[in-house]
Amino acid sequence: MIDLDKAEKEFIKYSEKFNLEESHLKRKQLHSLRVRDLSREIAQKMNLNNEEIQIATLIGLLHDISRFEQFTQYGTFRDSQSIDHGDFGVKILKKDDYIKTYIDNEKYTDAIYLAIKNHNKYKIEDGLNPKQEMFCKIIRDADKLDILYEAIDIFYKEKDIEEINQSKVNNKILSRIYEKKTINRNEFTERGKLIEVLVMLAFLFDLNYLASFEIVYKQKYINRIFQRFHFENEETKHKMQQIQEFLNQYVEEKIKG
């Protein structure tokens, strides 16, 4: 139904219209390709049919298509300082029926749009049918999994690591983690790289599928992230060790059912 090789070539062609010598844009191109692969892996492990696996894979490829235009126009990936990149992605795909370059069957067009629109929201909108909601959950899982991967190999320069190591932990945010809740950073006026790390780790509580938890466990994402930091404040060090153990236990419980 979908020529995924052709879709990849079209996506590469689209992204190459922008300055990929800019490392942030190149990172988004590679992120999209990895999320495509993660979406496919999750869908396959869910035993979806071939058509559904193809749709999930395509959504993974296209979920961040707006990032190139966003950064080019505004110089940032922060939606709060520019545009909502989920909504803008839908706008790009709808313009001149650009979506038809990737898929010529309109059966799943609305599901694709809804998944891209909802992938970056704090929560999925209400009123979706089960299949639409499923595609939203798959892309949200895949996107978060790759963000965790980027926290191991890409995020945090030397000055960021230094700031994190010297930070004190925010107990209100820790309480949200122990409640197994995601963190809406807009609820907190405090800013800093350690808070960003905790917000990202709380993504674990928004994962939906066994396959996603299995990836976190197999790739040792939690421990590999914590290994990057060496907290100087003893209280923070102790509390972060407890959080690490808590998150590992949470993932193991999800896998064991």
mmCIF file of C-alpha atoms in Angstrom:
data_model
loop_
_atom_site.group_PDB
_atom_site.id
_atom_site.type_symbol
_atom_site.label_atom_id
_atom_site.label_comp_id
_atom_site.label_asym_id
_atom_site.label_seq_id
_atom_site.Cartn_x
_atom_site.Cartn_y
_atom_site.Cartn_z
ATOM 1 C CA MET A 1 0.000 0.000 0.000
ATOM 2 C CA ILE A 2 2.836 2.385 0.873
ATOM 3 C CA ASP A 3 6.203 2.411 -0.851
ATOM 4 C CA LEU A 4 8.238 3.142 2.270
ATOM 5 C CA ASP A 5 11.510 3.355 0.354
ATOM 6 C CA LYS A 6 9.964 6.022 -1.852
ATOM 7 C CA ALA A 7 8.613 7.779 1.239
ATOM 8 C CA GLU A 8 12.081 7.889 2.775
ATOM 9 C CA LYS A 9 13.554 9.345 -0.410
ATOM 10 C CA GLU A 10 10.838 12.019 -0.496
ATOM 11 C CA PHE A 11 11.437 12.871 3.151
ATOM 12 C CA ILE A 12 15.196 13.138 2.559
ATOM 13 C CA LYS A 13 14.503 15.310 -0.490
ATOM 14 C CA TYR A 14 12.227 17.571 1.573
ATOM 15 C CA SER A 15 14.645 17.907 4.483
ATOM 16 C CA GLU A 16 17.562 18.624 2.154
ATOM 17 C CA LYS A 17 15.818 21.823 1.073
ATOM 18 C CA PHE A 18 17.039 23.166 4.407
ATOM 19 C CA ASN A 19 20.556 23.758 5.674
ATOM 20 C CA LEU A 20 21.503 20.344 7.022
ATOM 21 C CA GLU A 21 25.001 21.609 7.717
ATOM 22 C CA GLU A 22 23.259 23.134 10.721
ATOM 23 C CA SER A 23 23.750 20.347 13.277
ATOM 24 C CA HIS A 24 20.329 20.855 14.884
ATOM 25 C CA LEU A 25 18.547 20.254 11.570
ATOM 26 C CA LYS A 26 20.670 17.219 10.713
ATOM 27 C CA ARG A 27 19.851 15.841 14.156
ATOM 28 C CA LYS A 28 16.129 16.173 13.432
ATOM 29 C CA GLN A 29 16.509 14.364 10.127
ATOM 30 C CA LEU A 30 18.252 11.445 11.837
ATOM 31 C CA HIS A 31 15.769 11.537 14.715
ATOM 32 C CA SER A 32 12.890 11.146 12.254
ATOM 33 C CA LEU A 33 14.521 8.123 10.631
ATOM 34 C CA ARG A 34 15.115 6.459 13.995
ATOM 35 C CA VAL A 35 11.559 7.189 15.166
ATOM 36 C CA ARG A 36 10.310 5.641 11.920
ATOM 37 C CA ASP A 37 12.206 2.453 12.786
ATOM 38 C CA LEU A 38 10.992 2.474 16.382
ATOM 39 C CA SER A 39 7.390 2.961 15.273
ATOM 40 C CA ARG A 40 7.700 -0.001 12.945
ATOM 41 C CA GLU A 41 9.265 -2.141 15.692
ATOM 42 C CA ILE A 42 6.511 -1.319 18.177
ATOM 43 C CA ALA A 43 3.761 -1.974 15.610
ATOM 44 C CA GLN A 44 5.306 -5.307 14.632
ATOM 45 C CA LYS A 45 5.605 -6.427 18.244
ATOM 46 C CA MET A 46 1.959 -5.506 18.720
ATOM 47 C CA ASN A 47 1.165 -7.978 15.931
ATOM 48 C CA LEU A 48 -0.631 -5.394 13.844
ATOM 49 C CA ASN A 49 -1.470 -6.222 10.247
ATOM 50 C CA ASN A 50 0.879 -5.152 7.469
ATOM 51 C CA GLU A 51 -1.223 -2.150 6.486
ATOM 52 C CA GLU A 52 -1.251 -0.819 10.054
ATOM 53 C CA ILE A 53 2.486 -1.401 10.421
ATOM 54 C CA GLN A 54 3.082 0.637 7.267
ATOM 55 C CA ILE A 55 0.908 3.496 8.543
ATOM 56 C CA ALA A 56 2.667 3.523 11.919
ATOM 57 C CA THR A 57 6.026 3.532 10.125
ATOM 58 C CA LEU A 58 5.015 6.437 7.888
ATOM 59 C CA ILE A 59 3.763 8.447 10.864
ATOM 60 C CA GLY A 60 7.121 7.912 12.534
ATOM 61 C CA LEU A 61 8.910 9.243 9.469
ATOM 62 C CA LEU A 62 6.692 12.331 9.148
ATOM 63 C CA HIS A 63 5.954 13.220 12.782
ATOM 64 C CA ASP A 64 8.580 16.008 12.929
ATOM 65 C CA ILE A 65 8.410 17.220 9.336
ATOM 66 C CA SER A 66 7.723 20.765 10.555
ATOM 67 C CA ARG A 67 10.940 20.969 12.562
ATOM 68 C CA PHE A 68 12.998 22.076 9.554
ATOM 69 C CA GLU A 69 10.771 25.034 8.745
ATOM 70 C CA GLN A 70 10.341 25.831 12.433
ATOM 71 C CA PHE A 71 14.072 26.111 13.126
ATOM 72 C CA THR A 72 14.745 27.925 9.861
ATOM 73 C CA GLN A 73 12.105 30.566 10.635
ATOM 74 C CA TYR A 74 12.509 30.939 14.384
ATOM 75 C CA GLY A 75 15.956 29.582 15.256
ATOM 76 C CA THR A 76 14.524 27.328 17.968
ATOM 77 C CA PHE A 77 12.734 24.032 18.493
ATOM 78 C CA ARG A 78 10.882 25.393 21.518
ATOM 79 C CA ASP A 79 7.219 25.521 20.570
ATOM 80 C CA SER A 80 6.537 28.064 23.313
ATOM 81 C CA GLN A 81 8.873 30.493 21.552
ATOM 82 C CA SER A 82 7.709 29.754 18.003
ATOM 83 C CA ILE A 83 4.905 27.479 16.774
ATOM 84 C CA ASP A 84 3.299 24.211 17.792
ATOM 85 C CA HIS A 85 5.291 21.803 15.635
ATOM 86 C CA GLY A 86 2.622 19.086 15.732
ATOM 87 C CA ASP A 87 -0.045 21.394 14.355
ATOM 88 C CA PHE A 88 2.400 22.901 11.875
ATOM 89 C CA GLY A 89 3.364 19.454 10.600
ATOM 90 C CA VAL A 90 -0.254 18.766 9.698
ATOM 91 C CA LYS A 91 -0.443 22.115 7.924
ATOM 92 C CA ILE A 92 2.629 21.264 5.824
ATOM 93 C CA LEU A 93 1.245 17.872 4.826
ATOM 94 C CA LYS A 94 -2.167 19.308 3.943
ATOM 95 C CA LYS A 95 -0.780 22.137 1.802
ATOM 96 C CA ASP A 96 -1.278 21.285 -1.878
ATOM 97 C CA ASP A 97 -2.073 17.704 -0.753
ATOM 98 C CA TYR A 98 1.612 17.123 -0.052
ATOM 99 C CA ILE A 99 0.616 14.012 1.953
ATOM 100 C CA LYS A 100 -0.202 12.300 -1.372
ATOM 101 C CA THR A 101 3.504 12.275 -2.165
ATOM 102 C CA TYR A 102 3.825 9.703 0.618
ATOM 103 C CA ILE A 103 0.516 7.822 0.465
ATOM 104 C CA ASP A 104 -2.106 7.813 -2.275
ATOM 105 C CA ASN A 105 -4.794 6.058 -0.227
ATOM 106 C CA GLU A 106 -6.958 8.483 1.759
ATOM 107 C CA LYS A 107 -8.260 5.765 4.081
ATOM 108 C CA TYR A 108 -5.734 6.615 6.795
ATOM 109 C CA THR A 109 -5.098 10.277 6.059
ATOM 110 C CA ASP A 110 -7.072 11.522 9.059
ATOM 111 C CA ALA A 111 -5.332 9.031 11.366
ATOM 112 C CA ILE A 112 -1.946 10.258 10.132
ATOM 113 C CA TYR A 113 -2.887 13.882 10.699
ATOM 114 C CA LEU A 114 -4.257 13.160 14.173
ATOM 115 C CA ALA A 115 -1.156 11.217 15.209
ATOM 116 C CA ILE A 116 1.183 13.973 14.059
ATOM 117 C CA LYS A 117 -0.977 16.647 15.690
ATOM 118 C CA ASN A 118 -1.071 14.796 19.008
ATOM 119 C CA HIS A 119 2.461 13.440 19.182
ATOM 120 C CA ASN A 120 3.843 16.480 21.018
ATOM 121 C CA LYS A 121 0.873 17.373 23.206
ATOM 122 C CA TYR A 122 0.862 16.854 26.976
ATOM 123 C CA LYS A 123 -1.963 14.364 26.451
ATOM 124 C CA ILE A 124 -3.897 12.923 23.524
ATOM 125 C CA GLU A 125 -7.085 14.751 22.639
ATOM 126 C CA ASP A 126 -10.438 13.200 23.519
ATOM 127 C CA GLY A 127 -12.948 11.781 21.059
ATOM 128 C CA LEU A 128 -10.674 9.606 18.911
ATOM 129 C CA ASN A 129 -11.716 6.153 17.779
ATOM 130 C CA PRO A 130 -9.613 3.177 18.991
ATOM 131 C CA LYS A 131 -7.472 2.926 15.841
ATOM 132 C CA GLN A 132 -6.753 6.656 15.742
ATOM 133 C CA GLU A 133 -5.791 6.565 19.409
ATOM 134 C CA MET A 134 -3.563 3.547 18.801
ATOM 135 C CA PHE A 135 -1.540 5.342 16.130
ATOM 136 C CA CYS A 136 -1.229 8.365 18.435
ATOM 137 C CA LYS A 137 0.117 6.159 21.208
ATOM 138 C CA ILE A 138 2.605 4.380 18.951
ATOM 139 C CA ILE A 139 4.198 7.597 17.694
ATOM 140 C CA ARG A 140 4.241 9.119 21.177
ATOM 141 C CA ASP A 141 6.068 6.028 22.465
ATOM 142 C CA ALA A 142 8.537 5.950 19.590
ATOM 143 C CA ASP A 143 9.278 9.670 19.868
ATOM 144 C CA LYS A 144 9.906 9.455 23.619
ATOM 145 C CA LEU A 145 12.109 6.391 23.213
ATOM 146 C CA ASP A 146 14.363 8.239 20.802
ATOM 147 C CA ILE A 147 14.508 11.270 23.075
ATOM 148 C CA LEU A 148 15.768 8.940 25.823
ATOM 149 C CA TYR A 149 18.356 7.627 23.371
ATOM 150 C CA GLU A 150 19.422 11.171 22.516
ATOM 151 C CA ALA A 151 19.888 11.863 26.228
ATOM 152 C CA ILE A 152 22.575 9.180 26.216
ATOM 153 C CA ASP A 153 24.484 10.060 23.070
ATOM 154 C CA ILE A 154 23.506 13.549 21.903
ATOM 155 C CA PHE A 155 22.068 15.886 24.537
ATOM 156 C CA TYR A 156 24.062 17.737 27.187
ATOM 157 C CA LYS A 157 27.334 19.402 26.378
ATOM 158 C CA GLU A 158 30.154 19.630 28.906
ATOM 159 C CA LYS A 159 28.797 22.850 30.427
ATOM 160 C CA ASP A 160 25.348 21.222 30.756
ATOM 161 C CA ILE A 161 26.821 18.214 32.558
ATOM 162 C CA GLU A 162 28.657 20.554 34.901
ATOM 163 C CA GLU A 163 25.440 22.437 35.684
ATOM 164 C CA ILE A 164 23.533 19.213 36.301
ATOM 165 C CA ASN A 165 26.249 17.832 38.569
ATOM 166 C CA GLN A 166 26.135 21.002 40.683
ATOM 167 C CA SER A 167 22.332 21.238 40.852
ATOM 168 C CA LYS A 168 20.049 20.567 43.778
ATOM 169 C CA VAL A 169 17.003 18.454 43.138
ATOM 170 C CA ASN A 170 13.477 19.922 43.098
ATOM 171 C CA ASN A 171 11.436 17.922 45.628
ATOM 172 C CA LYS A 172 8.095 18.877 44.040
ATOM 173 C CA ILE A 173 9.221 17.352 40.770
ATOM 174 C CA LEU A 174 10.509 14.259 42.566
ATOM 175 C CA SER A 175 7.088 13.808 44.138
ATOM 176 C CA ARG A 176 5.522 13.757 40.674
ATOM 177 C CA ILE A 177 7.896 10.990 39.657
ATOM 178 C CA TYR A 178 7.036 8.933 42.727
ATOM 179 C CA GLU A 179 3.377 9.429 41.831
ATOM 180 C CA LYS A 180 4.268 7.941 38.407
ATOM 181 C CA LYS A 181 3.083 11.025 36.579
ATOM 182 C CA THR A 182 4.491 12.945 33.664
ATOM 183 C CA ILE A 183 5.673 16.474 34.373
ATOM 184 C CA ASN A 184 4.218 19.545 32.738
ATOM 185 C CA ARG A 185 7.158 21.927 32.924
ATOM 186 C CA ASN A 186 4.737 24.867 32.628
ATOM 187 C CA GLU A 187 3.608 24.086 36.169
ATOM 188 C CA PHE A 188 7.070 24.943 37.500
ATOM 189 C CA THR A 189 8.698 28.352 37.394
ATOM 190 C CA GLU A 190 12.109 26.900 38.194
ATOM 191 C CA ARG A 191 14.307 26.151 35.192
ATOM 192 C CA GLY A 192 17.552 24.280 34.724
ATOM 193 C CA LYS A 193 19.139 21.294 33.019
ATOM 194 C CA LEU A 194 18.473 18.885 35.891
ATOM 195 C CA ILE A 195 14.762 19.694 35.698
ATOM 196 C CA GLU A 196 14.910 18.972 31.961
ATOM 197 C CA VAL A 197 16.454 15.580 32.742
ATOM 198 C CA LEU A 198 13.700 14.758 35.237
ATOM 199 C CA VAL A 199 10.957 15.885 32.841
ATOM 200 C CA MET A 200 12.442 13.592 30.210
ATOM 201 C CA LEU A 201 12.763 10.620 32.583
ATOM 202 C CA ALA A 202 9.101 11.064 33.521
ATOM 203 C CA PHE A 203 8.293 10.285 29.875
ATOM 204 C CA LEU A 204 8.478 6.673 31.046
ATOM 205 C CA PHE A 205 5.091 7.122 32.713
ATOM 206 C CA ASP A 206 3.512 8.027 29.383
ATOM 207 C CA LEU A 207 4.697 4.938 27.519
ATOM 208 C CA ASN A 208 1.797 2.773 26.416
ATOM 209 C CA TYR A 209 3.010 -0.549 25.063
ATOM 210 C CA LEU A 210 4.953 -3.539 26.340
ATOM 211 C CA ALA A 211 7.236 -3.314 23.312
ATOM 212 C CA SER A 212 8.272 0.183 24.375
ATOM 213 C CA PHE A 213 9.188 -0.890 27.895
ATOM 214 C CA GLU A 214 11.113 -3.835 26.472
ATOM 215 C CA ILE A 215 13.215 -1.426 24.392
ATOM 216 C CA VAL A 216 13.952 0.725 27.456
ATOM 217 C CA TYR A 217 14.955 -2.385 29.403
ATOM 218 C CA LYS A 218 17.010 -4.029 26.668
ATOM 219 C CA GLN A 219 18.884 -0.832 25.807
ATOM 220 C CA LYS A 220 19.451 0.013 29.512
ATOM 221 C CA TYR A 221 18.348 3.585 28.809
ATOM 222 C CA ILE A 222 17.821 4.554 32.450
ATOM 223 C CA ASN A 223 21.207 3.458 33.738
ATOM 224 C CA ARG A 224 23.030 4.818 30.699
ATOM 225 C CA ILE A 225 21.468 8.251 31.252
ATOM 226 C CA PHE A 226 22.341 8.308 34.959
ATOM 227 C CA GLN A 227 25.903 7.188 34.222
ATOM 228 C CA ARG A 228 26.503 10.537 32.548
ATOM 229 C CA PHE A 229 26.131 12.438 35.803
ATOM 230 C CA HIS A 230 28.186 12.630 38.998
ATOM 231 C CA PHE A 231 26.213 14.766 41.412
ATOM 232 C CA GLU A 232 28.304 16.851 43.777
ATOM 233 C CA ASN A 233 25.585 17.581 46.323
ATOM 234 C CA GLU A 234 25.252 14.523 48.572
ATOM 235 C CA GLU A 235 21.515 14.976 49.109
ATOM 236 C CA THR A 236 20.912 15.258 45.376
ATOM 237 C CA LYS A 237 23.175 12.278 44.718
ATOM 238 C CA HIS A 238 21.230 10.133 47.188
ATOM 239 C CA LYS A 239 17.824 11.208 45.892
ATOM 240 C CA MET A 240 18.803 10.654 42.261
ATOM 241 C CA GLN A 241 20.087 7.172 43.092
ATOM 242 C CA GLN A 242 16.690 6.430 44.612
ATOM 243 C CA ILE A 243 14.951 7.763 41.505
ATOM 244 C CA GLN A 244 17.141 5.575 39.309
ATOM 245 C CA GLU A 245 16.184 2.481 41.309
ATOM 246 C CA PHE A 246 12.513 3.488 41.296
ATOM 247 C CA LEU A 247 12.425 3.943 37.506
ATOM 248 C CA ASN A 248 14.200 0.654 36.858
ATOM 249 C CA GLN A 249 11.728 -1.122 39.106
ATOM 250 C CA TYR A 250 8.806 0.560 37.315
ATOM 251 C CA VAL A 251 10.038 -0.665 33.913
ATOM 252 C CA GLU A 252 10.654 -4.185 35.197
ATOM 253 C CA GLU A 253 7.151 -4.330 36.679
ATOM 254 C CA LYS A 254 5.658 -3.208 33.359
ATOM 255 C CA ILE A 255 7.511 -5.962 31.535
ATOM 256 C CA LYS A 256 6.546 -8.652 34.016
ATOM 257 C CA GLY A 257 2.923 -7.483 33.946
#
